[in-house]
Tab-separated table of C-alpha atoms in Angstrom:
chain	number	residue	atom	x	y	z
A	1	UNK	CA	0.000	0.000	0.000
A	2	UNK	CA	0.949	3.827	-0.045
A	3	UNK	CA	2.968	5.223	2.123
A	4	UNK	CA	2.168	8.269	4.196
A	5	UNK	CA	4.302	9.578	7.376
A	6	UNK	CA	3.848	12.148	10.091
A	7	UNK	CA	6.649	14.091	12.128
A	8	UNK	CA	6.912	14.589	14.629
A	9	UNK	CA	5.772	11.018	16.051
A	10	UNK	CA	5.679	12.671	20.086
A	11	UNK	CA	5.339	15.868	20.946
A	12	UNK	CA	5.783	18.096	24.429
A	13	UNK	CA	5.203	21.643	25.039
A	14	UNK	CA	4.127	24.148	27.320
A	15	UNK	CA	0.759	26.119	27.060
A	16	UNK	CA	0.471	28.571	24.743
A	17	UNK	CA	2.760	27.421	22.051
A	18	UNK	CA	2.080	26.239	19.024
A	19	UNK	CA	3.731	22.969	17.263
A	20	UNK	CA	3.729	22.460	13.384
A	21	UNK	CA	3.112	18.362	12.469
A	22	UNK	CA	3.776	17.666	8.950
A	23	UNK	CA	2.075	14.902	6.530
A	24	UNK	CA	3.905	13.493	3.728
A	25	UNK	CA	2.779	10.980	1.099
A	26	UNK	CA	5.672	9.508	-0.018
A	27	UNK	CA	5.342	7.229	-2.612
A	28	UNK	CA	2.162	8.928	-4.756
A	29	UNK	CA	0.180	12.645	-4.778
A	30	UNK	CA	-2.258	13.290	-2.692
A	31	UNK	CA	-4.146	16.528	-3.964
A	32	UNK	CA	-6.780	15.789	-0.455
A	33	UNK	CA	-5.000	15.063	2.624
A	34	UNK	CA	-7.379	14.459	6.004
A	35	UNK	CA	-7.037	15.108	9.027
A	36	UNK	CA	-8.044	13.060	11.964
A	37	UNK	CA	-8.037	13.436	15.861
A	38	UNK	CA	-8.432	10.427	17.992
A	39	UNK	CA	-9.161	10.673	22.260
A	40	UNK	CA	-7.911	7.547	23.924
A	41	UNK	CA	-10.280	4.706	23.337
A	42	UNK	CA	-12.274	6.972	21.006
A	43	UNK	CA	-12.486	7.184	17.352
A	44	UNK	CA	-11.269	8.886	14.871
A	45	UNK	CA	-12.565	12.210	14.365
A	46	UNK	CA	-12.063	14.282	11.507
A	47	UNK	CA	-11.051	17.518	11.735
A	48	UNK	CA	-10.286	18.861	8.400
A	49	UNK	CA	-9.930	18.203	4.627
A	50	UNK	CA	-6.998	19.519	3.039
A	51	UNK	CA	-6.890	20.676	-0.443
A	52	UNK	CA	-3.967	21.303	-2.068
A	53	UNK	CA	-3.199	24.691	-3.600
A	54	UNK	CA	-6.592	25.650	-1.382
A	55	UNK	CA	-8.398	26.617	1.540
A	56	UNK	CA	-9.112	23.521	4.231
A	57	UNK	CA	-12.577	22.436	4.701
A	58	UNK	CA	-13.413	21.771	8.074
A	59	UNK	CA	-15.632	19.864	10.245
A	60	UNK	CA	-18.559	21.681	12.415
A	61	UNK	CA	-17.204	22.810	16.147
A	62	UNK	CA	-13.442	22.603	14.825
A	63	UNK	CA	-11.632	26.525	15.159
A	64	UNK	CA	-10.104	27.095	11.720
A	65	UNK	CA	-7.972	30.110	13.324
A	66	UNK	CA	-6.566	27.153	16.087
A	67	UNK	CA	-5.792	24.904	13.794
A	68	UNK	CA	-4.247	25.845	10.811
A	69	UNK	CA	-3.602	23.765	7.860
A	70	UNK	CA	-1.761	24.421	4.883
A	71	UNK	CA	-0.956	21.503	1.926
A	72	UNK	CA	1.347	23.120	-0.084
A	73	UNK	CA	2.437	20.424	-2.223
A	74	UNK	CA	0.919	17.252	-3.410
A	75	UNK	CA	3.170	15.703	-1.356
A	76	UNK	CA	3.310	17.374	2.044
A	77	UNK	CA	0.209	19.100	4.407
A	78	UNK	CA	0.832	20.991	7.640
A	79	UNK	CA	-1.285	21.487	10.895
A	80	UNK	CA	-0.265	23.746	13.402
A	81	UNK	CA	-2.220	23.999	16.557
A	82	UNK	CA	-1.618	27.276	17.479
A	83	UNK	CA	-1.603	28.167	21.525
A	84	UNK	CA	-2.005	24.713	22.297
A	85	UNK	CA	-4.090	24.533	25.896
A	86	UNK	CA	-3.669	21.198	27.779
A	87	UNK	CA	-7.073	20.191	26.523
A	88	UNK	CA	-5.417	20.212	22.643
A	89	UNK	CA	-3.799	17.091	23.839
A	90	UNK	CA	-4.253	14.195	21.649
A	91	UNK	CA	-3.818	11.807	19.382
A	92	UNK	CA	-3.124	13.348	15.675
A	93	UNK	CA	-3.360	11.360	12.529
A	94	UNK	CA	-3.388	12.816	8.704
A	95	UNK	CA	-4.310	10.040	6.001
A	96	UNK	CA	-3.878	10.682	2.526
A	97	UNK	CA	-6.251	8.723	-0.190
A	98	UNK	CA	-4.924	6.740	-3.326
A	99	UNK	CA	-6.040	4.707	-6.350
A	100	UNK	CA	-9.451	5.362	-7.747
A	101	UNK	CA	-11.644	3.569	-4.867
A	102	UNK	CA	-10.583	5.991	-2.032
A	103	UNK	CA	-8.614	4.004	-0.199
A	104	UNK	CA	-7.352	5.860	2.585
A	105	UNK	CA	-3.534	5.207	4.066
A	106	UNK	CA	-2.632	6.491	7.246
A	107	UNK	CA	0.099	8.200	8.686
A	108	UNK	CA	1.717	7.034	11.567
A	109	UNK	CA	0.205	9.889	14.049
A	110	UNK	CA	1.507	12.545	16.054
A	111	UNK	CA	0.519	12.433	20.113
A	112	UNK	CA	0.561	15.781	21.541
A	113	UNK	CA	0.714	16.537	24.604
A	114	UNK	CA	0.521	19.417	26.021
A	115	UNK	CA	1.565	20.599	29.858
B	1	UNK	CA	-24.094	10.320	9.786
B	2	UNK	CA	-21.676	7.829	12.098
B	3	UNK	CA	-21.823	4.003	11.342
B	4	UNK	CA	-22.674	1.446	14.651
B	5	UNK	CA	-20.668	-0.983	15.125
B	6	UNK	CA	-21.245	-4.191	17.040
B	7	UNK	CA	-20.210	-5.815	19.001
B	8	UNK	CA	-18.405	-2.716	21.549
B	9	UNK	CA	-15.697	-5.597	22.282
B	10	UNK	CA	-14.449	-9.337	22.063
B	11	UNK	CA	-12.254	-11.922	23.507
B	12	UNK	CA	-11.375	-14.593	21.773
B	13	UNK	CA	-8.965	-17.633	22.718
B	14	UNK	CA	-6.293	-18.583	19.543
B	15	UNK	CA	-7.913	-20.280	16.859
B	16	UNK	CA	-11.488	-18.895	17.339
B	17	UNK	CA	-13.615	-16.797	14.978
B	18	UNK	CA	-15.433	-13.570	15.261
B	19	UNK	CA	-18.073	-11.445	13.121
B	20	UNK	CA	-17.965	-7.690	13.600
B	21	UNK	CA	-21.116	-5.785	12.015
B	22	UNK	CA	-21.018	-2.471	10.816
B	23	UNK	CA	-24.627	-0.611	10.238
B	24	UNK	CA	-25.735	2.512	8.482
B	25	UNK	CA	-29.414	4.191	8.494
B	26	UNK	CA	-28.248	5.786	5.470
B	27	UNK	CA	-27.073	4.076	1.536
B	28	UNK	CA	-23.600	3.413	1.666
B	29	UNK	CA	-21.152	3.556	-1.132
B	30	UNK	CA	-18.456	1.611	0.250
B	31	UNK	CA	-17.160	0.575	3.501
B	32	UNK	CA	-13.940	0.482	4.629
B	33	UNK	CA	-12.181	-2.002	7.330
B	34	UNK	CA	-9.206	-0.499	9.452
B	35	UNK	CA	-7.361	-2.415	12.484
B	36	UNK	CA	-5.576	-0.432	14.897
B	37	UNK	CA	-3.328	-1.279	17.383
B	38	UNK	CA	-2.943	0.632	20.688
B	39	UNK	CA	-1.053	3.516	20.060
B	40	UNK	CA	-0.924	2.899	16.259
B	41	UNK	CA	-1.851	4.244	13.387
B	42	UNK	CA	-4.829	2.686	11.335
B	43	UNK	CA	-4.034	-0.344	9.131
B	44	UNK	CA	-5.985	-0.847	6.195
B	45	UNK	CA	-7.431	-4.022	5.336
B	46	UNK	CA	-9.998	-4.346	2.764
B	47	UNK	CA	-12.599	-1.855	0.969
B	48	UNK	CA	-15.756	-3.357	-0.224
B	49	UNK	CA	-17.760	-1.233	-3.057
B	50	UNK	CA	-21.973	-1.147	-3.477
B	51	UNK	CA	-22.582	-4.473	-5.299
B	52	UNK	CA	-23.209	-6.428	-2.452
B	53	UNK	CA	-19.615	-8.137	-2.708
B	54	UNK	CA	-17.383	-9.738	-0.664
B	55	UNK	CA	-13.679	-10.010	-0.384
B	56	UNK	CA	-10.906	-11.148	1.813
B	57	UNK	CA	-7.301	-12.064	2.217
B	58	UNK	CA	-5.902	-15.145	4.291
B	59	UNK	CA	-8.252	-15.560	7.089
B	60	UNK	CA	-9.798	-12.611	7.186
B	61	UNK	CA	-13.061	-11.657	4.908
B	62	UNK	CA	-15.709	-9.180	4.907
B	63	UNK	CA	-19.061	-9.163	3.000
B	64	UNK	CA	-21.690	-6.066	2.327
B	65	UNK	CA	-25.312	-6.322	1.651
B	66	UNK	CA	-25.978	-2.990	0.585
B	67	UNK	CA	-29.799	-3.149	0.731
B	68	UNK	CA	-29.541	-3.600	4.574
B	69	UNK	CA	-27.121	-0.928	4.661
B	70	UNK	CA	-24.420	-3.238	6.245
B	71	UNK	CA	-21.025	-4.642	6.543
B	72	UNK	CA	-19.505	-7.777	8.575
B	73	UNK	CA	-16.051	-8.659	8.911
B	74	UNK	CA	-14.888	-12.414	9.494
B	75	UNK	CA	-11.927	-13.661	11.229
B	76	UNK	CA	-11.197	-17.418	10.849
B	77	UNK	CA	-9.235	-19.214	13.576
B	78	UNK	CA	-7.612	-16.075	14.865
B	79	UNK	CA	-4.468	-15.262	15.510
B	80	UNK	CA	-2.633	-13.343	18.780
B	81	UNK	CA	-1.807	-10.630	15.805
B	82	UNK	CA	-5.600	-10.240	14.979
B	83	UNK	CA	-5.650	-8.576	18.448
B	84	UNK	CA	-6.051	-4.698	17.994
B	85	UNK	CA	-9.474	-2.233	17.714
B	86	UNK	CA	-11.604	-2.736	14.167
B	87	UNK	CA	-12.989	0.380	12.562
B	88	UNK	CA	-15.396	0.411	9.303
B	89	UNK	CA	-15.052	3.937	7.697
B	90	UNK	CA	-18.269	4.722	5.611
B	91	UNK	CA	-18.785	6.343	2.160
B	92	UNK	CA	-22.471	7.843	1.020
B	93	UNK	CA	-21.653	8.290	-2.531
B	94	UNK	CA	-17.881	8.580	-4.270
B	95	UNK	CA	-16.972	12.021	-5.560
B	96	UNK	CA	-13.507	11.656	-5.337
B	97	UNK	CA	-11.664	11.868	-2.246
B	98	UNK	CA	-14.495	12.268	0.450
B	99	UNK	CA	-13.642	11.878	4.071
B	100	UNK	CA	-14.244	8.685	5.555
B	101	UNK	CA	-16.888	8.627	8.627
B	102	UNK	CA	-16.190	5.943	11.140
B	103	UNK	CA	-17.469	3.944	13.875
B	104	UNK	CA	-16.971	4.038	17.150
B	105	UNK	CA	-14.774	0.857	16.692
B	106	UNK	CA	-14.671	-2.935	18.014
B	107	UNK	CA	-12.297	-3.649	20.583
B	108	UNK	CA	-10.742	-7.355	19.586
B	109	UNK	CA	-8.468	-9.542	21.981
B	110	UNK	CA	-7.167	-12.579	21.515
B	111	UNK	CA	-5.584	-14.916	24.350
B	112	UNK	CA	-3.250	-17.643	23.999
């Protein structure tokens, strides 16, 4: 299958900061690149659809100003969470989709937390 | 519209089998199985399109009646590897890349 990674993996910071995760594809283009955000023992939620060369689309209740998103490429989509609060802290995951039936490949995920 | 999923969670002793369900009140395009493992990433196992088809790989299978709005997964004499949390990701209609909608999951453990 495709192959889609996330860095950081693990991320610490203080309140108030913000922290950049990055999404690659790296073996096809991904002109849509989601974005997912999982509780512990929860499912994945989705967040945001990234568009390359546009504007994100996001999901109902999810600040657009927090959490930025920016897919530059067809290769690469960003999502900073900007003054991250300790209630920010989570479990990250961007999936890119490939071949004509939408099959979805996840990254590896990002957990954030924040102190 | 979020997909149920049934049953919540399973235990299963090596060599056992297991059906998870996956329901919709709305059509479905396609359905999508995931596994994940704790603290993992989603693995990908098997889309199945409107057609009512069914497909699977080594021991584990997965059928959808679309009239009944519904998906099953099989596992066949699992394995300690089949241990992890199932998710079915849900499609209304294909328009490209659409965002997946999934369950709440299926919580899967195997003992030796």
């Amino acid at each position: 299958g495709a192959v889609v990674s996330q860095h950081p993996s693990r991320v610490i910071c203080k309140s108030g900061t913000s922290v950049k995760i990055e999404c690659r594809s790296l073996d096809f283009q991904a002109t849509t690149m989601f974005w997912y955000r999982q509780f512990p023992k929860q499912s994945l939620m989705l967040m945001a659809t990234s568009n390359e060369g546009s504007k994100a689309t996001y999901e109902q209740g999810v600040e657009k100003d927090k959490f930025l998103i920016n897919h530059a490429s067809l290769t690469l989509s960003t999502l900073t969470v900007t003054s991250a609060h300790p209630e920010d802290s989570s479990f990250y995951i961007c999936s890119a989709a490939s071949g004509g039936y939408n099959e979805q490949f996840f990254g590896p995920g990002t957990r954030l937390t924040v102190l | 519209q979020q997909p149920v999923q049934s049953p919540q969670a399973v235990i299963l002793r090596e060599g056992e089998d297991a059906v998870i369900n996956c329901s919709s009140s709305k059509a479905l395009y396609s359905v999508h199985w995931y596994r994940q493992k704790h603290g993992e990433a989603p693995v990908f196992l098997m889309i199945l399109l409107k057609g009512g088809e069914q497909k699977g790989h080594e021991k584990i299978s997965a059928s959808f009646n679309e009239k009944k709005q519904q998906s099953s997964l099989y596992l066949t004499a699992s394995q300690l590897s089949y241990s992890g949390t199932y998710f079915c990701g849900t499609e209304r209609a294909w328009s490209g890349n659409t965002p997946l909608v999934f369950g709440k999951g299926t919580r899967l453990s195997v003992i030796a």
